[in-house]
CSV table of C-alpha atoms in Angstrom, one decimal:
chain,number,residue,atom,x,y,z
A,278,UNK,CA,8.1,-62.9,-30.2
A,279,UNK,CA,8.4,-59.2,-29.5
A,280,UNK,CA,7.6,-57.2,-32.7
A,281,UNK,CA,7.9,-53.4,-33.2
A,282,UNK,CA,7.3,-51.3,-36.3
A,283,UNK,CA,9.6,-48.3,-35.8
A,284,UNK,CA,8.7,-46.3,-38.9
A,285,UNK,CA,5.2,-45.1,-39.6
A,286,UNK,CA,3.5,-42.0,-41.0
A,287,UNK,CA,0.1,-40.4,-40.4
A,288,UNK,CA,-1.9,-37.6,-41.9
A,289,UNK,CA,0.4,-35.2,-40.1
A,290,UNK,CA,2.9,-36.1,-42.8
A,291,UNK,CA,2.4,-34.4,-46.2
A,292,UNK,CA,2.5,-37.8,-48.0
A,293,UNK,CA,-0.1,-39.6,-45.9
A,294,UNK,CA,-3.9,-39.3,-45.5
A,295,UNK,CA,-4.1,-41.9,-42.7
A,296,UNK,CA,-5.6,-40.9,-39.3
A,297,UNK,CA,-3.1,-41.7,-36.5
A,298,UNK,CA,-5.7,-43.7,-34.7
A,299,UNK,CA,-6.3,-45.9,-37.7
A,300,UNK,CA,-2.6,-46.6,-37.9
A,301,UNK,CA,-2.5,-47.5,-34.2
A,302,UNK,CA,-5.5,-49.8,-34.5
A,303,UNK,CA,-4.0,-51.5,-37.5
A,304,UNK,CA,-0.8,-52.2,-35.5
A,305,UNK,CA,-2.9,-53.6,-32.6
A,306,UNK,CA,-4.9,-55.9,-35.0
A,307,UNK,CA,-1.6,-57.2,-36.5
A,308,UNK,CA,-0.2,-58.1,-33.1
A,309,UNK,CA,2.5,-55.5,-32.7
A,310,UNK,CA,3.9,-54.9,-29.3
A,311,UNK,CA,5.2,-51.5,-30.0
A,312,UNK,CA,5.2,-48.8,-32.7
A,313,UNK,CA,7.0,-45.5,-33.3
A,314,UNK,CA,5.0,-42.8,-35.0
A,315,UNK,CA,7.6,-41.0,-37.1
A,316,UNK,CA,5.9,-38.3,-39.1
A,317,UNK,CA,8.1,-36.2,-41.4
A,318,UNK,CA,9.9,-33.1,-40.5
A,319,UNK,CA,11.8,-31.9,-43.6
A,320,UNK,CA,13.0,-28.4,-43.8
A,321,UNK,CA,13.0,-27.8,-47.6
A,322,UNK,CA,9.7,-26.0,-47.4
A,323,UNK,CA,9.3,-26.2,-51.2
A,324,UNK,CA,7.9,-29.7,-50.6
A,325,UNK,CA,7.6,-30.7,-47.0
A,326,UNK,CA,5.9,-28.6,-44.3
A,327,UNK,CA,6.8,-29.4,-40.7
A,328,UNK,CA,3.8,-30.4,-38.5
A,329,UNK,CA,2.5,-27.9,-36.0
A,330,UNK,CA,3.8,-29.6,-32.8
A,331,UNK,CA,1.6,-27.3,-30.6
A,332,UNK,CA,-1.3,-29.4,-31.9
A,333,UNK,CA,0.6,-32.6,-32.6
A,334,UNK,CA,1.9,-33.4,-29.1
A,335,UNK,CA,-1.4,-33.3,-27.1
A,336,UNK,CA,-3.1,-35.2,-29.9
A,337,UNK,CA,-0.4,-37.9,-29.8
A,338,UNK,CA,-0.4,-38.0,-26.0
A,339,UNK,CA,-4.2,-38.5,-25.9
A,340,UNK,CA,-3.9,-41.6,-28.2
A,341,UNK,CA,-0.9,-42.9,-26.4
A,342,UNK,CA,-2.9,-42.8,-23.1
A,343,UNK,CA,-6.0,-44.3,-24.7
A,344,UNK,CA,-4.2,-47.3,-26.0
A,345,UNK,CA,-1.6,-47.8,-23.3
A,346,UNK,CA,-3.0,-51.2,-22.3
A,347,UNK,CA,-2.9,-52.5,-25.8
A,348,UNK,CA,0.3,-51.3,-27.3
A,349,UNK,CA,3.4,-49.2,-26.5
A,350,UNK,CA,3.4,-46.0,-28.7
A,351,UNK,CA,6.7,-44.2,-29.0
A,352,UNK,CA,6.9,-40.5,-29.8
A,353,UNK,CA,9.2,-40.3,-32.9
A,354,UNK,CA,10.0,-38.2,-35.9
A,355,UNK,CA,11.7,-38.7,-39.3
A,356,UNK,CA,13.9,-35.7,-40.0
A,357,UNK,CA,15.1,-35.2,-43.5
A,358,UNK,CA,18.8,-34.4,-43.1
A,359,UNK,CA,20.5,-31.8,-45.3
A,360,UNK,CA,23.7,-30.0,-44.6
A,361,UNK,CA,22.3,-26.6,-45.6
A,362,UNK,CA,19.6,-26.9,-42.9
A,363,UNK,CA,21.9,-28.3,-40.1
A,364,UNK,CA,21.5,-25.4,-37.7
A,365,UNK,CA,17.7,-25.5,-38.0
A,366,UNK,CA,17.6,-29.3,-37.8
A,367,UNK,CA,19.7,-29.5,-34.7
A,368,UNK,CA,17.6,-26.8,-33.0
A,369,UNK,CA,14.4,-28.6,-33.9
A,370,UNK,CA,15.6,-32.0,-32.7
A,371,UNK,CA,16.5,-30.5,-29.3
A,372,UNK,CA,13.2,-28.6,-29.0
A,373,UNK,CA,10.9,-31.5,-28.3
A,374,UNK,CA,11.1,-34.6,-26.1
A,375,UNK,CA,11.3,-37.1,-28.8
A,376,UNK,CA,11.8,-40.7,-27.8
A,377,UNK,CA,13.2,-41.7,-31.2
A,378,UNK,CA,14.6,-39.8,-34.2
A,379,UNK,CA,15.2,-41.3,-37.6
A,380,UNK,CA,17.6,-39.2,-39.7
A,381,UNK,CA,17.0,-39.8,-43.4
A,382,UNK,CA,18.4,-38.5,-46.7
A,383,UNK,CA,15.5,-37.7,-49.0
A,384,UNK,CA,17.4,-35.3,-51.2
A,385,UNK,CA,20.9,-34.2,-52.1
A,386,UNK,CA,22.5,-31.1,-53.7
A,387,UNK,CA,19.3,-29.2,-52.9
A,388,UNK,CA,17.3,-31.6,-55.1
A,389,UNK,CA,14.6,-34.0,-53.8
A,390,UNK,CA,15.1,-37.5,-55.0
A,391,UNK,CA,11.4,-37.9,-55.7
A,392,UNK,CA,10.1,-34.5,-56.7
A,393,UNK,CA,13.3,-33.6,-58.6
A,394,UNK,CA,13.9,-37.1,-59.9
A,395,UNK,CA,14.5,-36.2,-63.5
A,396,UNK,CA,16.7,-33.2,-62.7
A,397,UNK,CA,18.9,-35.3,-60.3
A,398,UNK,CA,19.2,-38.6,-62.1
A,399,UNK,CA,18.7,-37.5,-65.6
A,400,UNK,CA,22.0,-35.5,-65.6
A,401,UNK,CA,24.2,-38.2,-63.9
A,402,UNK,CA,25.4,-41.7,-64.5
A,403,UNK,CA,24.3,-44.2,-61.8
A,404,UNK,CA,27.8,-44.1,-60.3
A,405,UNK,CA,27.8,-40.3,-60.1
A,406,UNK,CA,24.3,-40.1,-58.6
A,407,UNK,CA,24.8,-42.8,-56.0
A,408,UNK,CA,28.3,-41.6,-55.1
A,409,UNK,CA,27.1,-38.0,-54.4
A,410,UNK,CA,24.2,-39.5,-52.3
A,411,UNK,CA,26.6,-41.5,-50.0
A,412,UNK,CA,29.0,-38.5,-49.8
A,413,UNK,CA,26.0,-36.4,-48.6
A,414,UNK,CA,25.1,-39.0,-45.9
A,415,UNK,CA,28.7,-38.9,-44.6
A,416,UNK,CA,28.4,-35.1,-44.3
A,417,UNK,CA,25.0,-35.3,-42.7
A,418,UNK,CA,26.2,-37.6,-40.0
A,419,UNK,CA,28.8,-35.0,-39.0
A,420,UNK,CA,26.7,-31.8,-39.3
A,421,UNK,CA,23.2,-33.1,-38.2
A,422,UNK,CA,24.1,-35.5,-35.4
A,423,UNK,CA,20.9,-35.3,-33.4
A,424,UNK,CA,19.2,-38.5,-34.5
A,425,UNK,CA,19.2,-42.2,-33.3
A,426,UNK,CA,19.2,-44.3,-36.5
A,427,UNK,CA,19.8,-43.5,-40.1
A,428,UNK,CA,16.8,-44.4,-42.2
A,429,UNK,CA,16.8,-46.4,-45.4
A,430,UNK,CA,20.4,-45.7,-45.9
A,431,UNK,CA,20.4,-46.8,-49.6
A,432,UNK,CA,17.2,-45.0,-50.4
A,433,UNK,CA,18.7,-43.4,-53.5
A,434,UNK,CA,18.1,-46.7,-55.4
A,435,UNK,CA,14.3,-46.3,-54.9
A,436,UNK,CA,14.0,-43.5,-57.5
A,437,UNK,CA,16.9,-44.2,-59.8
A,438,UNK,CA,16.2,-43.9,-63.5
A,439,UNK,CA,18.6,-46.6,-64.7
A,440,UNK,CA,18.1,-50.0,-66.3
A,441,UNK,CA,19.3,-51.5,-63.0
A,442,UNK,CA,18.8,-49.3,-59.9
A,443,UNK,CA,20.2,-51.8,-57.4
A,444,UNK,CA,23.2,-51.0,-55.2
A,445,UNK,CA,26.1,-53.4,-55.0
A,446,UNK,CA,28.0,-52.9,-51.8
A,447,UNK,CA,31.3,-53.5,-53.5
A,448,UNK,CA,30.8,-50.6,-55.9
A,449,UNK,CA,30.5,-48.1,-53.0
A,450,UNK,CA,32.3,-50.0,-50.3
A,451,UNK,CA,34.6,-47.2,-49.2
A,452,UNK,CA,31.7,-44.7,-48.9
A,453,UNK,CA,29.3,-47.1,-47.2
A,454,UNK,CA,32.0,-48.2,-44.7
A,455,UNK,CA,32.9,-44.6,-43.9
A,456,UNK,CA,29.2,-43.9,-43.2
A,457,UNK,CA,28.7,-47.0,-41.1
A,458,UNK,CA,31.9,-46.5,-39.1
A,459,UNK,CA,30.9,-42.9,-38.3
A,460,UNK,CA,27.4,-44.1,-37.1
A,461,UNK,CA,29.0,-46.7,-34.9
A,462,UNK,CA,31.5,-44.2,-33.4
A,463,UNK,CA,28.6,-41.8,-32.6
A,464,UNK,CA,26.5,-44.6,-31.0
A,465,UNK,CA,23.9,-44.4,-33.7
A,466,UNK,CA,22.3,-47.2,-35.6
A,467,UNK,CA,20.5,-48.0,-38.9
A,468,UNK,CA,17.0,-49.3,-39.7
A,469,UNK,CA,15.8,-52.2,-41.8
A,470,UNK,CA,13.1,-50.5,-43.9
A,471,UNK,CA,10.7,-52.9,-45.6
A,472,UNK,CA,9.2,-50.4,-48.0
A,473,UNK,CA,11.2,-51.8,-50.9
A,474,UNK,CA,8.6,-54.6,-51.1
A,475,UNK,CA,6.1,-51.9,-52.1
A,476,UNK,CA,8.4,-50.2,-54.5
A,477,UNK,CA,9.1,-53.2,-56.7
A,478,UNK,CA,12.6,-54.2,-55.5
A,479,UNK,CA,11.5,-57.1,-53.4
A,480,UNK,CA,14.1,-56.3,-50.8
A,481,UNK,CA,14.7,-54.2,-47.7
A,482,UNK,CA,16.7,-50.9,-47.4
A,483,UNK,CA,19.5,-51.8,-46.9
A,484,UNK,CA,20.3,-55.2,-48.3
A,485,UNK,CA,21.5,-58.1,-46.2
A,486,UNK,CA,25.1,-57.5,-47.5
A,487,UNK,CA,25.1,-54.0,-45.9
A,488,UNK,CA,23.5,-55.3,-42.7
A,489,UNK,CA,26.2,-57.9,-42.4
A,490,UNK,CA,28.9,-55.3,-43.0
A,491,UNK,CA,27.4,-53.0,-40.3
A,492,UNK,CA,27.5,-55.9,-37.9
A,493,UNK,CA,31.1,-56.8,-38.9
A,494,UNK,CA,32.2,-53.3,-38.1
A,495,UNK,CA,30.7,-53.4,-34.6
A,496,UNK,CA,27.2,-52.1,-35.2
A,497,UNK,CA,24.6,-53.1,-32.6
A,498,UNK,CA,21.8,-50.6,-32.8
A,499,UNK,CA,19.2,-51.7,-35.3
A,500,UNK,CA,15.4,-51.1,-35.8
A,501,UNK,CA,12.8,-52.4,-38.2
A,502,UNK,CA,10.2,-50.3,-39.8
A,503,UNK,CA,7.5,-50.6,-42.5
A,504,UNK,CA,7.7,-46.9,-43.5
A,505,UNK,CA,3.9,-47.3,-43.8
A,506,UNK,CA,1.7,-44.4,-44.9
A,507,UNK,CA,-1.6,-46.4,-44.9
A,508,UNK,CA,-3.1,-48.7,-42.3
A,509,UNK,CA,-2.9,-51.7,-44.6
A,510,UNK,CA,0.9,-51.3,-44.8
A,511,UNK,CA,1.5,-51.2,-41.1
A,512,UNK,CA,3.9,-54.1,-40.1
A,513,UNK,CA,4.4,-55.0,-43.8
A,514,UNK,CA,7.2,-57.6,-44.0
A,515,UNK,CA,8.3,-56.9,-40.4
A,516,UNK,CA,8.7,-60.6,-39.7
A,517,UNK,CA,10.9,-60.9,-42.7
A,518,UNK,CA,13.0,-57.9,-41.5
A,519,UNK,CA,13.5,-59.6,-38.2
A,520,UNK,CA,14.6,-62.8,-39.9
A,521,UNK,CA,17.1,-60.8,-41.9
A,522,UNK,CA,18.4,-59.0,-38.9
A,523,UNK,CA,19.0,-62.4,-37.2
A,524,UNK,CA,20.7,-63.7,-40.4
A,525,UNK,CA,23.0,-60.8,-40.3
A,526,UNK,CA,24.1,-61.9,-36.8
A,527,UNK,CA,22.1,-59.6,-34.5
A,528,UNK,CA,20.5,-61.2,-31.4
A,529,UNK,CA,18.6,-58.0,-30.4
A,530,UNK,CA,16.3,-55.4,-31.8
A,531,UNK,CA,16.5,-51.9,-30.5
A,532,UNK,CA,13.7,-49.7,-29.1
A,533,UNK,CA,14.1,-46.2,-27.6
A,534,UNK,CA,13.1,-44.4,-24.5
A,535,UNK,CA,14.0,-40.7,-24.3
A,536,UNK,CA,16.4,-41.4,-27.2
A,537,UNK,CA,18.3,-44.1,-25.2
A,538,UNK,CA,18.5,-47.5,-26.8
A,539,UNK,CA,17.1,-50.5,-25.2
A,540,UNK,CA,17.9,-54.0,-26.5
A,541,UNK,CA,15.2,-56.7,-26.7
A,542,UNK,CA,16.2,-60.3,-27.5
A,543,UNK,CA,14.7,-61.7,-30.8
């Protein structure tokens, strides 16, 4: 079966120390057919510097060429979407020949959900915090449209500070549906992100319920990614993600070439 890990970070990302070549070799050793290297590009410079692409691109291309007979390596990026940076983000996304762009929400209301965790969650009820997060996603889809899939769309639950951080679709159905419909209308997809298994929730982002709803609304574009920052986490629970995607009713996984989706039967 074809297997692709479409969310991986290297030491070009602020939160990883893993050499890119080590991540590639891990994917090869685990039998992956394709990977997308998606290092961070977040524009809140308080926390996340953007890689120097003058150095990044030739380095990436050398490794892509070196391993071309063993694995397909896709030139990707994970952009942290924020309304206040929309002009900068849209310009950046158009400046390079990315094959694949993940758009993600790592923060909201100028606060990062990890670094500003206490400030964001500590002043809000769970309902308030999660509602604001989904409202921001809806805005981001409109103002920062230069991406291919929305990453870990219910990421807010990773860092919640409540007795129960889980998200029940029914509690935010109107907001989630609005976001999913907007993605579908704009020919964009979502990812199944397996990092939840490393953060103690024993589930993917998003849950099967949201995956099924995306399919019911007409969604077709879907990727799977480990969100790995270490070689040992490459392809983590990817087979489970594929089984979940099939259970939700999808017959294909999506890969990208020059930001154009290609559908591979699973």
